[in-house]
mmCIF file of C-alpha atoms in Angstrom:
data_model
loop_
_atom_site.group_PDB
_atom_site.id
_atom_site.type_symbol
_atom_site.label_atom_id
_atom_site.label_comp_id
_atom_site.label_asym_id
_atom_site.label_seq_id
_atom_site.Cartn_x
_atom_site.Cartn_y
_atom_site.Cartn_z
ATOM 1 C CA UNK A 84 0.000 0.000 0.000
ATOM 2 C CA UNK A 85 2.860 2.462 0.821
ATOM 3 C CA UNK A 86 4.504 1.719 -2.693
ATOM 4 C CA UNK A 87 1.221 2.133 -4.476
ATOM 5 C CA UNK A 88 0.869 5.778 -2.425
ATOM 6 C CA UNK A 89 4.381 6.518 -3.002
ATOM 7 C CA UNK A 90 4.497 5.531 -6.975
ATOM 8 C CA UNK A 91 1.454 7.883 -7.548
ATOM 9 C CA UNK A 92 2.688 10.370 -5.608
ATOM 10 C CA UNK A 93 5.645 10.952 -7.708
ATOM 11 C CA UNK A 94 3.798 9.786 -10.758
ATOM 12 C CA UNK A 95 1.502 12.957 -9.722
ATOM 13 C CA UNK A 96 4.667 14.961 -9.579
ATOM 14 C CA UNK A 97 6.331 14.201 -12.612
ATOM 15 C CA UNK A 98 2.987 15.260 -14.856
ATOM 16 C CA UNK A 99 2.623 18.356 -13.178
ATOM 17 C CA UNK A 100 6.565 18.978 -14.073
ATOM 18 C CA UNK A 101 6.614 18.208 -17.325
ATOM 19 C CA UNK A 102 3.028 19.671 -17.468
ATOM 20 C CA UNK A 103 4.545 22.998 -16.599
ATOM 21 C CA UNK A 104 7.926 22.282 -18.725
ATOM 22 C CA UNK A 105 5.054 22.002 -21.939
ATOM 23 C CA UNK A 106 3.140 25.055 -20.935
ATOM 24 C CA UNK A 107 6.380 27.530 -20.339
ATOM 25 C CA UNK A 108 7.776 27.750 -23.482
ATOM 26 C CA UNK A 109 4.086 28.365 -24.855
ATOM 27 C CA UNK A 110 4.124 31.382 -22.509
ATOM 28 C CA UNK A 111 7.338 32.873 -23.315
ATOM 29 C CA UNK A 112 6.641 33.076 -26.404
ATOM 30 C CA UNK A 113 3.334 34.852 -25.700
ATOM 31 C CA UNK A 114 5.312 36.797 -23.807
ATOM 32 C CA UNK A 115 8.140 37.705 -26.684
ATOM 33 C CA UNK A 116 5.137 37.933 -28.987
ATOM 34 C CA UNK A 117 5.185 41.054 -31.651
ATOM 35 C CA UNK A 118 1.568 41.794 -30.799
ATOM 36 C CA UNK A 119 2.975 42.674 -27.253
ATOM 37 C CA UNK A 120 4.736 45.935 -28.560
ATOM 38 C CA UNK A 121 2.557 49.305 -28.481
ATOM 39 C CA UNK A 122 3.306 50.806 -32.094
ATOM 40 C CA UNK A 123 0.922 53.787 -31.112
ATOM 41 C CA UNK A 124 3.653 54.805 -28.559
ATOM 42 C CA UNK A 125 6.845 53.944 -30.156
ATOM 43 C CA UNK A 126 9.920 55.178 -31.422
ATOM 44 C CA UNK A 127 10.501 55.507 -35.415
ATOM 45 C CA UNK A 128 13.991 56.060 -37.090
ATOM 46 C CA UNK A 129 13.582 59.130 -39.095
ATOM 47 C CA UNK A 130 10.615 60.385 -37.307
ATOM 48 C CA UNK A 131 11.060 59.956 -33.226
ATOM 49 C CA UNK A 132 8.824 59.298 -30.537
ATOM 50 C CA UNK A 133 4.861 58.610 -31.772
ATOM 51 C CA UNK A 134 2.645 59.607 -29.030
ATOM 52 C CA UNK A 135 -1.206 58.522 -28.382
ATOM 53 C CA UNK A 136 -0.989 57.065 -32.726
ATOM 54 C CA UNK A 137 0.431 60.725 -33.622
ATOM 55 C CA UNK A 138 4.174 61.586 -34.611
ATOM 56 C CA UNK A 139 4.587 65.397 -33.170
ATOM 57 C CA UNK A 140 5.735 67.871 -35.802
ATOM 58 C CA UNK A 141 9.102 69.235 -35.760
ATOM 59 C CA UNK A 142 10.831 72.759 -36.625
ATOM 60 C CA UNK A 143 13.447 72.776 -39.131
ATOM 61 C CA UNK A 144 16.368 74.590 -38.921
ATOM 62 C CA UNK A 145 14.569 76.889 -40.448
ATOM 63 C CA UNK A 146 11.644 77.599 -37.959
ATOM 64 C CA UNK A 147 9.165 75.734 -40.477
ATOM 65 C CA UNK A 148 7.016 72.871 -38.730
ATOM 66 C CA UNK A 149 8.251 69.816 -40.602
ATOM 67 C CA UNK A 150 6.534 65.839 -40.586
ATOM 68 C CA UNK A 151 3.835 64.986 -38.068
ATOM 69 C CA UNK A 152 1.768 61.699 -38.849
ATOM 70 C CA UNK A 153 -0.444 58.859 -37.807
ATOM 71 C CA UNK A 154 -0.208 55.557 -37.137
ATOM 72 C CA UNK A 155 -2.754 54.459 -39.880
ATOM 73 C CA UNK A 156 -2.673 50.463 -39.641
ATOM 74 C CA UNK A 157 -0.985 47.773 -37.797
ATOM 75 C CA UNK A 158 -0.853 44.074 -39.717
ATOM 76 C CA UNK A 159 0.491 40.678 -38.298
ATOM 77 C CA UNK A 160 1.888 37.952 -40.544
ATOM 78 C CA UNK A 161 4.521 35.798 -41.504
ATOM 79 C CA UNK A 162 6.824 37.712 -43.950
ATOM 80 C CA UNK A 163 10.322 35.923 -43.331
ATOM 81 C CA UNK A 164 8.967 32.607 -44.015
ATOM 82 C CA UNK A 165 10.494 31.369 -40.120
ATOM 83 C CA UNK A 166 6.688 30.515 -38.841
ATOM 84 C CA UNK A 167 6.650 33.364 -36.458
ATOM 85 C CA UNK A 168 4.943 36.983 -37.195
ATOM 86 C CA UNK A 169 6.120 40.265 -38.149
ATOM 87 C CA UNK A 170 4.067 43.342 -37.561
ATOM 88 C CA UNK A 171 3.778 45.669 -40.649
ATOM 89 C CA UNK A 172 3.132 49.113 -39.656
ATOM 90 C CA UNK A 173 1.637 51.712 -41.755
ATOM 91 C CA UNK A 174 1.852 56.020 -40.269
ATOM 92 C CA UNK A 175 0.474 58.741 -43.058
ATOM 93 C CA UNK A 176 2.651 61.154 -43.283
ATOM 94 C CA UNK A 177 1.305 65.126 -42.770
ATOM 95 C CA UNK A 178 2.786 67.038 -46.323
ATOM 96 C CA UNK A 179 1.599 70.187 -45.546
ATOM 97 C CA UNK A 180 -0.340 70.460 -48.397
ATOM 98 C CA UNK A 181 -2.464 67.912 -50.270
ATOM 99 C CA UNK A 182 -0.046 64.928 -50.667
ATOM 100 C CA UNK A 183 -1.042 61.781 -48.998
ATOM 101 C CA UNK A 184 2.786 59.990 -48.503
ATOM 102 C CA UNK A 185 3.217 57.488 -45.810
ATOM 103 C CA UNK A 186 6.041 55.261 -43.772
ATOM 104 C CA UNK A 187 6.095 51.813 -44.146
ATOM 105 C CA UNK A 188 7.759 49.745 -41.099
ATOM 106 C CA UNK A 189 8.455 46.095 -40.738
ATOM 107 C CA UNK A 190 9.946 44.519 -37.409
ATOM 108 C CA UNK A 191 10.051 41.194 -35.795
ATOM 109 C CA UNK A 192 11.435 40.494 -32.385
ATOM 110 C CA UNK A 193 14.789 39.567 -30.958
ATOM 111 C CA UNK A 194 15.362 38.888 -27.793
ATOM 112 C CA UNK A 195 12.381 40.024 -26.663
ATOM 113 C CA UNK A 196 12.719 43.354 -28.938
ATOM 114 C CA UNK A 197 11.425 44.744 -31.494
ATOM 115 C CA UNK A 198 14.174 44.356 -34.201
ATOM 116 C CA UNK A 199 13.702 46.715 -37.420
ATOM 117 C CA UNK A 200 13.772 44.074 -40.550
ATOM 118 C CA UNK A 201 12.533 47.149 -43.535
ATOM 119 C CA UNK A 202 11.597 50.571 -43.716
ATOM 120 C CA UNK A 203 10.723 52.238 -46.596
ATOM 121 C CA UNK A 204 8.307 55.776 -48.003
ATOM 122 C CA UNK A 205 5.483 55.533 -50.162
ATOM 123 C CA UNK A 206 4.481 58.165 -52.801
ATOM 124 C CA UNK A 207 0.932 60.461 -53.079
ATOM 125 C CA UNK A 208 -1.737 58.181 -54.185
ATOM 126 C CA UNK A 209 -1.417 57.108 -58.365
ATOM 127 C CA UNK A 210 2.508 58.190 -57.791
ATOM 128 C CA UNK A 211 3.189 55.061 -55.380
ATOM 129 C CA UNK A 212 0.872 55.703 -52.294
ATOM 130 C CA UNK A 213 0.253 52.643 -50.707
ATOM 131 C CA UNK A 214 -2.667 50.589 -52.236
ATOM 132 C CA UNK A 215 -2.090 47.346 -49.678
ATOM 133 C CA UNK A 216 0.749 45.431 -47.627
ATOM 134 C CA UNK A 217 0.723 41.976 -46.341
ATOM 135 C CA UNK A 218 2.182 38.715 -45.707
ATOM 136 C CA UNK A 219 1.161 35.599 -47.899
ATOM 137 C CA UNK A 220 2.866 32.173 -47.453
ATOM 138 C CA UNK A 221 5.861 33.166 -45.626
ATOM 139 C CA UNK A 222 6.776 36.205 -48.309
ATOM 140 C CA UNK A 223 5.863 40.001 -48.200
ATOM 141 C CA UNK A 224 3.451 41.487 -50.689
ATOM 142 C CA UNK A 225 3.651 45.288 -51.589
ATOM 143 C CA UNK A 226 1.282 46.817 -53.544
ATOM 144 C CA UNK A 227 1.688 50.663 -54.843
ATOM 145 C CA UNK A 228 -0.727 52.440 -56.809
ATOM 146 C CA UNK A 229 0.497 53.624 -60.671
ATOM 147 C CA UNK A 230 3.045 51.360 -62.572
ATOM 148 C CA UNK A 231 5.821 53.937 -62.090
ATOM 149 C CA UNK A 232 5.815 57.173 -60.175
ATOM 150 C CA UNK A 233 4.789 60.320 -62.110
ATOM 151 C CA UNK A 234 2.718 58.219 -64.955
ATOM 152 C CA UNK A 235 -0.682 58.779 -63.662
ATOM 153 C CA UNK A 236 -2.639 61.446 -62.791
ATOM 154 C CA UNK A 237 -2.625 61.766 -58.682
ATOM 155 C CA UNK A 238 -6.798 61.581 -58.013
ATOM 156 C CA UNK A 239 -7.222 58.322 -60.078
ATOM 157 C CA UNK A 240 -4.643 55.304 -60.168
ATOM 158 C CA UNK A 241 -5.995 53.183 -62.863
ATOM 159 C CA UNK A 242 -2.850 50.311 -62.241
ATOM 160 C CA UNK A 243 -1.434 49.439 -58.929
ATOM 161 C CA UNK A 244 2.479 47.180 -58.939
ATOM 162 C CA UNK A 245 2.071 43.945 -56.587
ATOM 163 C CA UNK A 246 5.994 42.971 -55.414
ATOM 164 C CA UNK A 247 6.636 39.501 -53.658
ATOM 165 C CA UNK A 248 9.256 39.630 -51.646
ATOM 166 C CA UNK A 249 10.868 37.073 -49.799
ATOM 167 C CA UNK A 250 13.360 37.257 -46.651
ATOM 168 C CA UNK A 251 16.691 35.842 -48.234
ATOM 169 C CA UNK A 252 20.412 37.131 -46.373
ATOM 170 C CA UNK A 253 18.856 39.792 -43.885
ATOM 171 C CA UNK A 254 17.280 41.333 -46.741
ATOM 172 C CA UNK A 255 13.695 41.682 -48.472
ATOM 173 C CA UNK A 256 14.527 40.846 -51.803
ATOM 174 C CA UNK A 257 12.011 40.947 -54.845
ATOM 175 C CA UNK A 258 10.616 37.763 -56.309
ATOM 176 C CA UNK A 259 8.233 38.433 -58.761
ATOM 177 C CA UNK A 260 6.494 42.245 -60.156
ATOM 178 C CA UNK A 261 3.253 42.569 -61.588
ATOM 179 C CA UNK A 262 0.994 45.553 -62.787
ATOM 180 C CA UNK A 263 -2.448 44.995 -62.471
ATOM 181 C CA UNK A 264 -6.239 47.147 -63.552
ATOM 182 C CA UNK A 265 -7.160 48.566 -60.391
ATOM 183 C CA UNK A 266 -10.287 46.800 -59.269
ATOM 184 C CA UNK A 267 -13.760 48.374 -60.389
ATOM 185 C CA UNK A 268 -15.624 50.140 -57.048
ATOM 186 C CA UNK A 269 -18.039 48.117 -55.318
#
């Protein structure tokens, strides 16, 4: 009878170990998980500290208020092809006038950081403003309205480019670049 108590007892203890040994690496990564980091109040190379989803506007040398911008859209997905997600974050840019450019920011995490993979500007509407972003099978898909910048009017893109790109040496590199109608409304 003591042997019977005795085996289950550290039967008992052995599931619960390796029941918490299962469930701990499941944590830390929740934990470490991209979808952790506040993009609304962040820090952005080129632009500086993003407040409440607004980058403040600067003075230039010159006195002039320069930049300013909100955080538009954050996306999750796989874009490096390692299984794990990447958060794709979108901020339109204040021009000052009536341009509509934006900041396009890709990071993953790193020891527990958020590591900056890509950054990159987007044009004023037809002239490369952003038409969509977002990961599919493990690559990242860009898609900028007008074939080329300056071809199109700016109020109506008729064409947006669609780049693959997949995560090869550290860097994003292009797979494959298409120009497609732009969709009909509705």
């Amino acid at each position: 009878m003591i042997y019977t108590a005795m085996t289950t007892m550290i039967l008992r203890a052995t599931l619960a170990l390796l029941l918490l040994l299962t469930l701990q690496p499941a944590y830390s990564q929740q934990r470490k998980s991209i979808r952790r980091v506040d993009f609304k109040n962040f820090t952005y190379p080129r632009w500086g500290r993003m407040k409440n989803g607004e980058l403040q506007e600067k003075r230039s040398s010159f006195g002039r208020l320069v930049g300013g911008g909100n955080l538009a859209d954050v996306s999750y997905g796989d874009v490096t092809g390692d299984g794990k997600e990447e958060a794709i974050v979108f901020i339109t840019l204040v021009s000052g006038g009536s341009a509509l450019p934006g900041e396009v920011y890709i990071y993953t995490m790193r020891n527990a950081r958020p590591r900056l993979l890509w950054n990159f500007s987007t044009g004023d509407r037809a002239d490369g403003g952003l038409h969509g972003i977002y990961a599919d099978k493990g690559k990242l898909v860009v898609e900028l309205n007008g074939p080329k910048r300056g071809i199109e009017p700016d109020c109506c893109p008729k064409r947006f480019t669609r780049t693959r790109y997949a995560w090869r040496g550290g860097w994003f590199r292009p797979i494959r670049k298409q120009t497609l109608p732009m969709p009909e409304p509705g």
